[in-house]
Amino acid sequence: MHRTKVKIVEEALDANNTIAQANRADFDRAGVRVVNFMSAPGAGKTSLLERVAADLPGVRVGVLEGDVQGSMDADRLAALHIPVTQLNTDPSFGGECHLDANMVRSALPGLPLDEIDLLVIENVGNLVCPAEFKVGEDARIMVSAITEGEEKPLKYPLMFRACELVLVNKIDLLPHLDFDLDKFLYNLEAVHPGVEHIMVSAKTGDGIDEWRDWLARVGSPVEAPA
Amino acid sequence: MHELSLSGAIVNTVVKHAAGRPVSVVTVRTGALRQVVPDTLEFYFGFVAKGTVCEGARLEQELIPARLRCAGCGSEWEIDMPIFMCPGCGAAGDVEVASGNEFEVESIEVEEAECIAPR
């Protein structure tokens, strides 16, 4: 036996990215826009979807609900009479803490792509891993609840830099917390200059119109090329 | 915590290139912006490698510092904190990542059989 050195120089996540591109191509063919919706557990992803998913003007929404286990969130969204598909990472995928392109690919045959214009993929609650794994999305949106503290952009730059929109949720709690909003926004701008943000409260409805408009813009049926 | 998934991605990449040959060393390059904890990656790599050609392989990690470049004033600097603003001219919009986003398998060392069995 002897040793040979083999030069590779390959992005280790290439395999995932290739599958993500295949997903994206399938979504494009079906005319469906896709949002990867991410946050820490409990930041309010499901509540923010409940607020808007059933009444996006001119946009039919479906949800792919990613959870390690259980269908509590999917059940809440199904009550809105929109198509919801549950994707559990346990036991099929070893209880993964995020969705990857392959998991989403496995769910494709069960998605009613011909009945929707926008698929929101609600990722597993986690501020780290989901940022690494593209799933075939057009846009990435994250929720940061003010209860998480103002330093989160500095601690999780991968996630805060991966998204095009940050929903700053639970602003109804501002009077009750020591949360320094200016400092949070300064940190956000430092980590991801120019990223859009909307201040929202899923509880009171503050900012929800703006959130609905943003999502509707992403999900507007793609016009066929002339 | 993402080191578990990342270890899986490394092993998959190596298995693809090893073509069945046992692997003794895997060298990866990880940029500081990927927030990979080297000890944790090594720990999980040992687990994930089990039952593959990577079993027992040593993981060598080359750490790439995060460097930013300002397209506005041309300066380049290294960062510890993820602050993407130019310390020179204060601009934010023109700051790009010069290095630090890497997460790649650089090379592997494989065991080759000394002689080819006669046909």
Short mmCIF file of C-alpha atoms in Angstrom, two decimals:
data_model
loop_
_atom_site.label_atom_id
_atom_site.label_comp_id
_atom_site.label_asym_id
_atom_site.label_seq_id
_atom_site.Cartn_x
_atom_site.Cartn_y
_atom_site.Cartn_z
CA MET A 1 0.00 0.00 0.00
CA HIS A 2 1.13 3.54 -0.61
CA ARG A 3 -0.50 6.89 -0.11
CA THR A 4 -1.61 9.19 -2.88
CA LYS A 5 -2.70 12.76 -2.36
CA VAL A 6 -5.76 13.68 -4.40
CA LYS A 7 -6.47 17.36 -4.97
CA ILE A 8 -10.20 18.05 -4.81
CA VAL A 9 -11.00 21.71 -3.99
CA GLU A 10 -14.77 21.34 -4.00
CA GLU A 11 -17.32 23.26 -1.97
CA ALA A 12 -18.51 20.63 0.51
CA LEU A 13 -22.12 21.75 0.12
CA ASP A 14 -22.07 21.39 -3.68
CA ALA A 15 -24.23 18.27 -3.56
CA ASN A 16 -26.93 20.13 -1.63
CA ASN A 17 -26.70 23.15 -3.92
CA THR A 18 -27.11 20.97 -7.00
CA ILE A 19 -30.31 19.42 -5.63
CA ALA A 20 -31.51 22.90 -4.62
CA GLN A 21 -31.08 24.03 -8.23
CA ALA A 22 -33.10 21.03 -9.43
CA ASN A 23 -35.86 21.96 -6.96
CA ARG A 24 -35.78 25.54 -8.15
CA ALA A 25 -36.08 24.42 -11.77
CA ASP A 26 -39.13 22.30 -10.91
CA PHE A 27 -40.73 25.20 -9.03
CA ASP A 28 -40.01 27.55 -11.94
CA ARG A 29 -41.60 25.13 -14.40
CA ALA A 30 -44.70 25.03 -12.24
CA GLY A 31 -44.73 28.84 -12.01
CA VAL A 32 -44.41 28.73 -8.23
CA ARG A 33 -42.28 31.19 -6.29
CA VAL A 34 -40.68 29.89 -3.11
CA VAL A 35 -39.77 31.51 0.19
CA ASN A 36 -37.51 29.90 2.78
CA PHE A 37 -38.88 31.16 6.10
CA MET A 38 -36.45 30.87 9.01
CA SER A 39 -35.96 31.88 12.64
CA ALA A 40 -35.07 30.62 16.08
CA PRO A 41 -37.72 28.42 17.73
CA GLY A 42 -40.62 30.47 19.05
CA ALA A 43 -39.85 33.71 17.17
CA GLY A 44 -43.31 33.67 15.59
CA LYS A 45 -42.99 32.21 12.08
CA THR A 46 -46.28 30.33 12.22
CA SER A 47 -48.16 33.23 13.82
CA LEU A 48 -46.88 35.62 11.16
CA LEU A 49 -47.97 33.22 8.43
CA GLU A 50 -51.38 32.80 10.04
CA ARG A 51 -51.79 36.57 9.76
CA VAL A 52 -51.30 36.74 5.99
CA ALA A 53 -51.28 33.37 4.24
CA ALA A 54 -55.01 33.18 3.51
CA ASP A 55 -55.39 36.71 2.14
CA LEU A 56 -52.46 37.61 -0.07
CA PRO A 57 -54.12 39.63 -2.84
CA GLY A 58 -54.03 37.61 -6.06
CA VAL A 59 -51.60 35.05 -4.68
CA ARG A 60 -52.51 31.49 -3.74
CA VAL A 61 -50.27 30.35 -0.89
CA GLY A 62 -49.23 26.85 0.12
CA VAL A 63 -47.03 25.96 3.06
CA LEU A 64 -44.44 23.25 3.49
CA GLU A 65 -44.10 22.92 7.23
CA GLY A 66 -40.74 21.68 8.47
CA ASP A 67 -40.49 20.35 12.00
CA VAL A 68 -38.40 17.79 13.79
CA GLN A 69 -41.62 16.16 14.86
CA GLY A 70 -45.32 16.82 15.31
CA SER A 71 -47.83 18.69 13.16
CA MET A 72 -48.98 21.40 15.58
CA ASP A 73 -47.95 24.26 13.29
CA ALA A 74 -49.33 22.56 10.16
CA ASP A 75 -52.66 22.03 11.91
CA ARG A 76 -52.86 25.74 12.80
CA LEU A 77 -52.21 26.74 9.18
CA ALA A 78 -54.55 24.11 7.73
CA ALA A 79 -57.34 25.83 9.65
CA LEU A 80 -56.92 28.71 7.18
CA HIS A 81 -58.02 26.34 4.40
CA ILE A 82 -54.77 26.62 2.49
CA PRO A 83 -52.75 23.62 1.30
CA VAL A 84 -50.28 22.61 4.01
CA THR A 85 -47.82 19.75 3.75
CA GLN A 86 -45.97 18.48 6.80
CA LEU A 87 -42.32 17.50 6.47
CA ASN A 88 -40.86 15.96 9.59
CA THR A 89 -37.11 15.46 9.84
CA ASP A 90 -37.59 12.74 12.43
CA PRO A 91 -37.51 9.80 11.86
CA SER A 92 -37.00 9.89 8.09
CA PHE A 93 -33.98 12.19 8.17
CA GLY A 94 -32.47 11.38 11.56
CA GLY A 95 -34.09 14.30 13.38
CA GLU A 96 -32.18 16.96 11.48
CA CYS A 97 -32.33 20.48 12.89
CA HIS A 98 -32.98 22.05 9.46
CA LEU A 99 -34.41 21.27 6.05
CA ASP A 100 -32.02 20.58 3.22
CA ALA A 101 -32.56 20.40 -0.53
CA ASN A 102 -32.97 16.63 -0.53
CA MET A 103 -35.70 16.69 2.12
CA VAL A 104 -37.64 19.30 0.17
CA ARG A 105 -37.12 17.24 -3.00
CA SER A 106 -38.65 14.23 -1.25
CA ALA A 107 -41.74 16.34 -0.47
CA LEU A 108 -42.16 17.64 -4.05
CA PRO A 109 -44.49 14.87 -5.31
CA GLY A 110 -46.95 15.65 -2.50
CA LEU A 111 -47.07 19.41 -3.11
CA PRO A 112 -50.09 20.81 -5.01
CA LEU A 113 -47.91 23.05 -7.19
CA ASP A 114 -50.64 23.56 -9.78
CA GLU A 115 -52.95 25.03 -7.12
CA ILE A 116 -50.57 27.62 -5.69
CA ASP A 117 -48.49 30.62 -6.76
CA LEU A 118 -46.29 30.86 -3.69
CA LEU A 119 -44.84 28.12 -1.53
CA VAL A 120 -43.66 29.19 1.90
CA ILE A 121 -41.25 26.66 3.35
CA GLU A 122 -41.35 27.11 7.11
CA ASN A 123 -37.95 25.80 8.16
CA VAL A 124 -37.13 24.08 11.42
CA GLY A 125 -36.61 26.66 14.18
CA ASN A 126 -32.85 27.20 14.33
CA LEU A 127 -30.60 30.22 13.74
CA VAL A 128 -27.60 28.28 12.46
CA CYS A 129 -28.06 25.30 10.14
CA PRO A 130 -30.92 26.50 7.92
CA ALA A 131 -28.70 29.35 6.75
CA GLU A 132 -26.23 26.84 5.28
CA PHE A 133 -28.64 24.75 3.25
CA LYS A 134 -30.41 26.22 0.25
CA VAL A 135 -33.59 24.34 -0.65
CA GLY A 136 -34.47 25.90 -4.02
CA GLU A 137 -35.98 29.16 -2.83
CA ASP A 138 -36.39 32.53 -4.57
CA ALA A 139 -36.20 34.52 -1.35
CA ARG A 140 -35.17 34.04 2.24
CA ILE A 141 -36.99 35.70 5.08
CA MET A 142 -36.12 35.47 8.75
CA VAL A 143 -37.93 36.46 11.90
CA SER A 144 -36.07 37.92 14.85
CA ALA A 145 -38.22 38.45 17.94
CA ILE A 146 -37.17 41.27 20.24
CA THR A 147 -37.28 38.83 23.17
CA GLU A 148 -34.13 37.27 21.68
CA GLY A 149 -32.04 40.35 22.43
CA GLU A 150 -30.34 43.03 20.35
CA GLU A 151 -27.01 41.25 19.88
CA LYS A 152 -28.36 38.36 17.80
CA PRO A 153 -27.19 39.68 14.40
CA LEU A 154 -23.61 39.73 15.75
CA LYS A 155 -23.93 36.19 17.09
CA TYR A 156 -25.58 34.63 14.04
CA PRO A 157 -24.20 36.55 11.07
CA LEU A 158 -24.62 33.57 8.73
CA MET A 159 -28.39 33.69 9.16
CA PHE A 160 -28.74 37.47 9.22
CA ARG A 161 -26.65 37.76 6.05
CA ALA A 162 -28.48 34.95 4.25
CA CYS A 163 -31.87 36.67 4.12
CA GLU A 164 -33.41 39.47 2.09
CA LEU A 165 -35.95 40.49 4.73
CA VAL A 166 -35.88 40.51 8.53
CA LEU A 167 -39.21 40.62 10.33
CA VAL A 168 -38.62 42.14 13.77
CA ASN A 169 -41.46 40.52 15.70
CA LYS A 170 -43.18 40.97 19.08
CA ILE A 171 -42.75 44.76 19.06
CA ASP A 172 -45.85 44.96 21.26
CA LEU A 173 -43.49 43.88 24.06
CA LEU A 174 -41.14 46.87 23.61
CA PRO A 175 -42.47 48.73 26.68
CA HIS A 176 -41.92 45.67 28.87
CA LEU A 177 -38.38 44.69 27.87
CA ASP A 178 -34.89 46.14 28.16
CA PHE A 179 -34.49 45.51 24.44
CA ASP A 180 -32.60 48.38 22.79
CA LEU A 181 -34.22 48.68 19.36
CA ASP A 182 -31.74 51.24 18.01
CA LYS A 183 -28.86 49.01 18.98
CA PHE A 184 -30.49 46.01 17.31
CA LEU A 185 -31.03 47.95 14.09
CA TYR A 186 -27.44 49.23 14.24
CA ASN A 187 -26.16 45.65 14.66
CA LEU A 188 -28.38 44.44 11.84
CA GLU A 189 -27.11 47.14 9.49
CA ALA A 190 -23.49 46.40 10.50
CA VAL A 191 -23.86 42.68 9.78
CA HIS A 192 -25.98 42.97 6.64
CA PRO A 193 -25.84 46.51 5.24
CA GLY A 194 -28.98 47.51 3.40
CA VAL A 195 -31.09 44.49 4.35
CA GLU A 196 -34.79 45.28 4.52
CA HIS A 197 -36.65 44.96 7.81
CA ILE A 198 -40.24 45.35 8.93
CA MET A 199 -41.33 45.91 12.52
CA VAL A 200 -44.25 43.63 13.25
CA SER A 201 -46.42 42.20 15.97
CA ALA A 202 -48.25 39.01 15.10
CA LYS A 203 -50.27 39.61 18.26
CA THR A 204 -51.54 43.16 17.69
CA GLY A 205 -51.30 43.27 13.89
CA ASP A 206 -48.78 46.12 13.80
CA GLY A 207 -46.79 46.05 10.57
CA ILE A 208 -48.79 43.14 9.19
CA ASP A 209 -50.04 45.09 6.15
CA GLU A 210 -46.46 45.85 5.15
CA TRP A 211 -45.48 42.20 5.69
CA ARG A 212 -48.42 41.06 3.58
CA ASP A 213 -47.45 43.44 0.76
CA TRP A 214 -43.85 42.25 0.81
CA LEU A 215 -44.84 38.60 0.60
CA ALA A 216 -47.43 39.32 -2.09
CA ARG A 217 -44.73 41.01 -4.21
CA VAL A 218 -42.52 37.92 -3.97
CA GLY A 219 -45.43 35.60 -4.69
CA SER A 220 -47.09 37.46 -7.53
CA PRO A 221 -47.62 35.06 -10.43
CA VAL A 222 -44.58 35.16 -12.66
CA GLU A 223 -45.41 36.80 -15.96
CA ALA A 224 -44.66 34.64 -18.94
CA PRO A 225 -41.83 36.04 -21.02
CA ALA A 226 -43.17 37.93 -24.03
CA MET B 1 -24.32 22.65 16.13
CA HIS B 2 -24.23 22.75 12.32
CA GLU B 3 -20.93 20.84 12.48
CA LEU B 4 -22.86 17.54 12.37
CA SER B 5 -24.49 18.39 9.03
CA LEU B 6 -21.27 19.88 7.73
CA SER B 7 -19.38 16.70 8.65
CA GLY B 8 -21.90 14.75 6.60
CA ALA B 9 -21.31 17.08 3.65
CA ILE B 10 -17.53 16.59 3.94
CA VAL B 11 -17.83 12.79 4.09
CA ASN B 12 -20.20 12.73 1.09
CA THR B 13 -17.81 14.85 -0.94
CA VAL B 14 -14.83 12.68 -0.02
CA VAL B 15 -16.66 9.40 -0.71
CA LYS B 16 -17.47 10.67 -4.20
CA HIS B 17 -13.79 11.31 -4.96
CA ALA B 18 -12.21 8.40 -3.09
CA ALA B 19 -13.63 5.84 -5.54
CA GLY B 20 -13.65 3.13 -2.91
CA ARG B 21 -10.06 3.68 -1.73
CA PRO B 22 -9.51 3.98 2.04
CA VAL B 23 -8.89 7.59 3.05
CA SER B 24 -6.21 8.43 5.62
CA VAL B 25 -6.27 12.25 5.61
CA VAL B 26 -8.95 14.76 4.68
CA THR B 27 -7.94 18.41 4.39
CA VAL B 28 -10.68 21.02 4.52
CA ARG B 29 -10.53 24.80 4.27
CA THR B 30 -13.02 26.65 6.43
CA GLY B 31 -13.52 30.39 6.37
CA ALA B 32 -14.08 32.24 9.64
CA LEU B 33 -17.47 33.49 8.42
CA ARG B 34 -18.79 29.93 8.35
CA GLN B 35 -18.68 29.86 12.16
CA VAL B 36 -17.36 26.32 12.27
CA VAL B 37 -15.93 25.18 15.61
CA PRO B 38 -12.87 23.08 14.67
CA ASP B 39 -12.98 20.69 17.66
CA THR B 40 -16.68 20.08 17.16
CA LEU B 41 -16.23 19.44 13.45
CA GLU B 42 -13.46 16.95 14.18
CA PHE B 43 -15.61 15.21 16.78
CA TYR B 44 -18.59 14.79 14.47
CA PHE B 45 -16.41 13.90 11.50
CA GLY B 46 -15.13 10.89 13.45
CA PHE B 47 -18.71 9.76 14.01
CA VAL B 48 -20.05 10.37 10.53
CA ALA B 49 -17.01 8.74 8.92
CA LYS B 50 -17.77 5.39 10.53
CA GLY B 51 -18.71 2.73 7.99
CA THR B 52 -17.39 4.83 5.08
CA VAL B 53 -13.99 5.01 3.35
CA CYS B 54 -13.28 7.93 5.71
CA GLU B 55 -13.39 5.77 8.83
CA GLY B 56 -10.32 6.49 10.94
CA ALA B 57 -9.16 9.31 8.66
CA ARG B 58 -7.50 12.37 10.19
CA LEU B 59 -9.28 15.65 9.53
CA GLU B 60 -6.93 18.55 8.86
CA GLN B 61 -8.46 21.98 8.98
CA GLU B 62 -7.02 25.04 7.34
CA LEU B 63 -8.68 28.09 8.85
CA ILE B 64 -9.12 31.07 6.53
CA PRO B 65 -9.45 34.47 8.21
CA ALA B 66 -12.36 36.70 7.29
CA ARG B 67 -11.13 39.58 5.15
CA LEU B 68 -13.29 42.31 3.69
CA ARG B 69 -12.63 44.69 0.85
CA CYS B 70 -14.16 48.09 0.24
CA ALA B 71 -14.95 48.64 -3.42
CA GLY B 72 -15.31 52.35 -2.65
CA CYS B 73 -11.88 53.19 -1.22
CA GLY B 74 -9.98 49.98 -2.08
CA SER B 75 -8.89 49.13 1.44
CA GLU B 76 -8.83 45.55 2.69
CA TRP B 77 -8.91 44.42 6.31
CA GLU B 78 -9.40 41.40 8.56
CA ILE B 79 -12.35 41.20 10.94
CA ASP B 80 -13.03 39.43 14.23
CA MET B 81 -16.58 40.68 14.62
CA PRO B 82 -19.04 40.43 11.73
CA ILE B 83 -19.14 44.17 11.05
CA PHE B 84 -19.45 44.76 7.32
CA MET B 85 -18.68 48.48 7.28
CA CYS B 86 -15.50 50.04 5.97
CA PRO B 87 -13.39 51.48 8.81
CA GLY B 88 -11.65 53.71 6.27
CA CYS B 89 -14.48 55.55 4.54
CA GLY B 90 -17.46 54.37 6.60
CA ALA B 91 -19.24 52.94 3.56
CA ALA B 92 -21.33 49.83 3.98
CA GLY B 93 -22.90 49.14 0.61
CA ASP B 94 -19.62 48.56 -1.22
CA VAL B 95 -18.07 46.11 1.24
CA GLU B 96 -17.43 42.66 -0.16
CA VAL B 97 -16.01 39.48 1.30
CA ALA B 98 -12.44 38.87 0.11
CA SER B 99 -12.06 35.63 2.06
CA GLY B 100 -13.76 33.78 4.90
CA ASN B 101 -16.74 32.18 3.16
CA GLU B 102 -14.84 29.03 2.22
CA PHE B 103 -16.06 25.60 3.21
CA GLU B 104 -14.38 23.18 0.88
CA VAL B 105 -12.66 19.85 0.75
CA GLU B 106 -9.16 20.79 -0.40
CA SER B 107 -7.59 17.34 -0.79
CA ILE B 108 -7.55 13.79 0.48
CA GLU B 109 -4.87 11.18 0.94
CA VAL B 110 -5.91 7.70 -0.10
CA GLU B 111 -4.31 4.29 0.31
CA GLU B 112 -3.53 2.71 -3.04
CA ALA B 113 -2.99 -1.01 -3.48
CA GLU B 114 0.70 -1.65 -4.36
CA CYS B 115 0.05 -3.86 -7.35
CA ILE B 116 -2.85 -4.49 -9.62
CA ALA B 117 -4.22 -8.00 -9.53
CA PRO B 118 -3.58 -9.86 -12.79
CA ARG B 119 -6.54 -10.06 -15.09
#
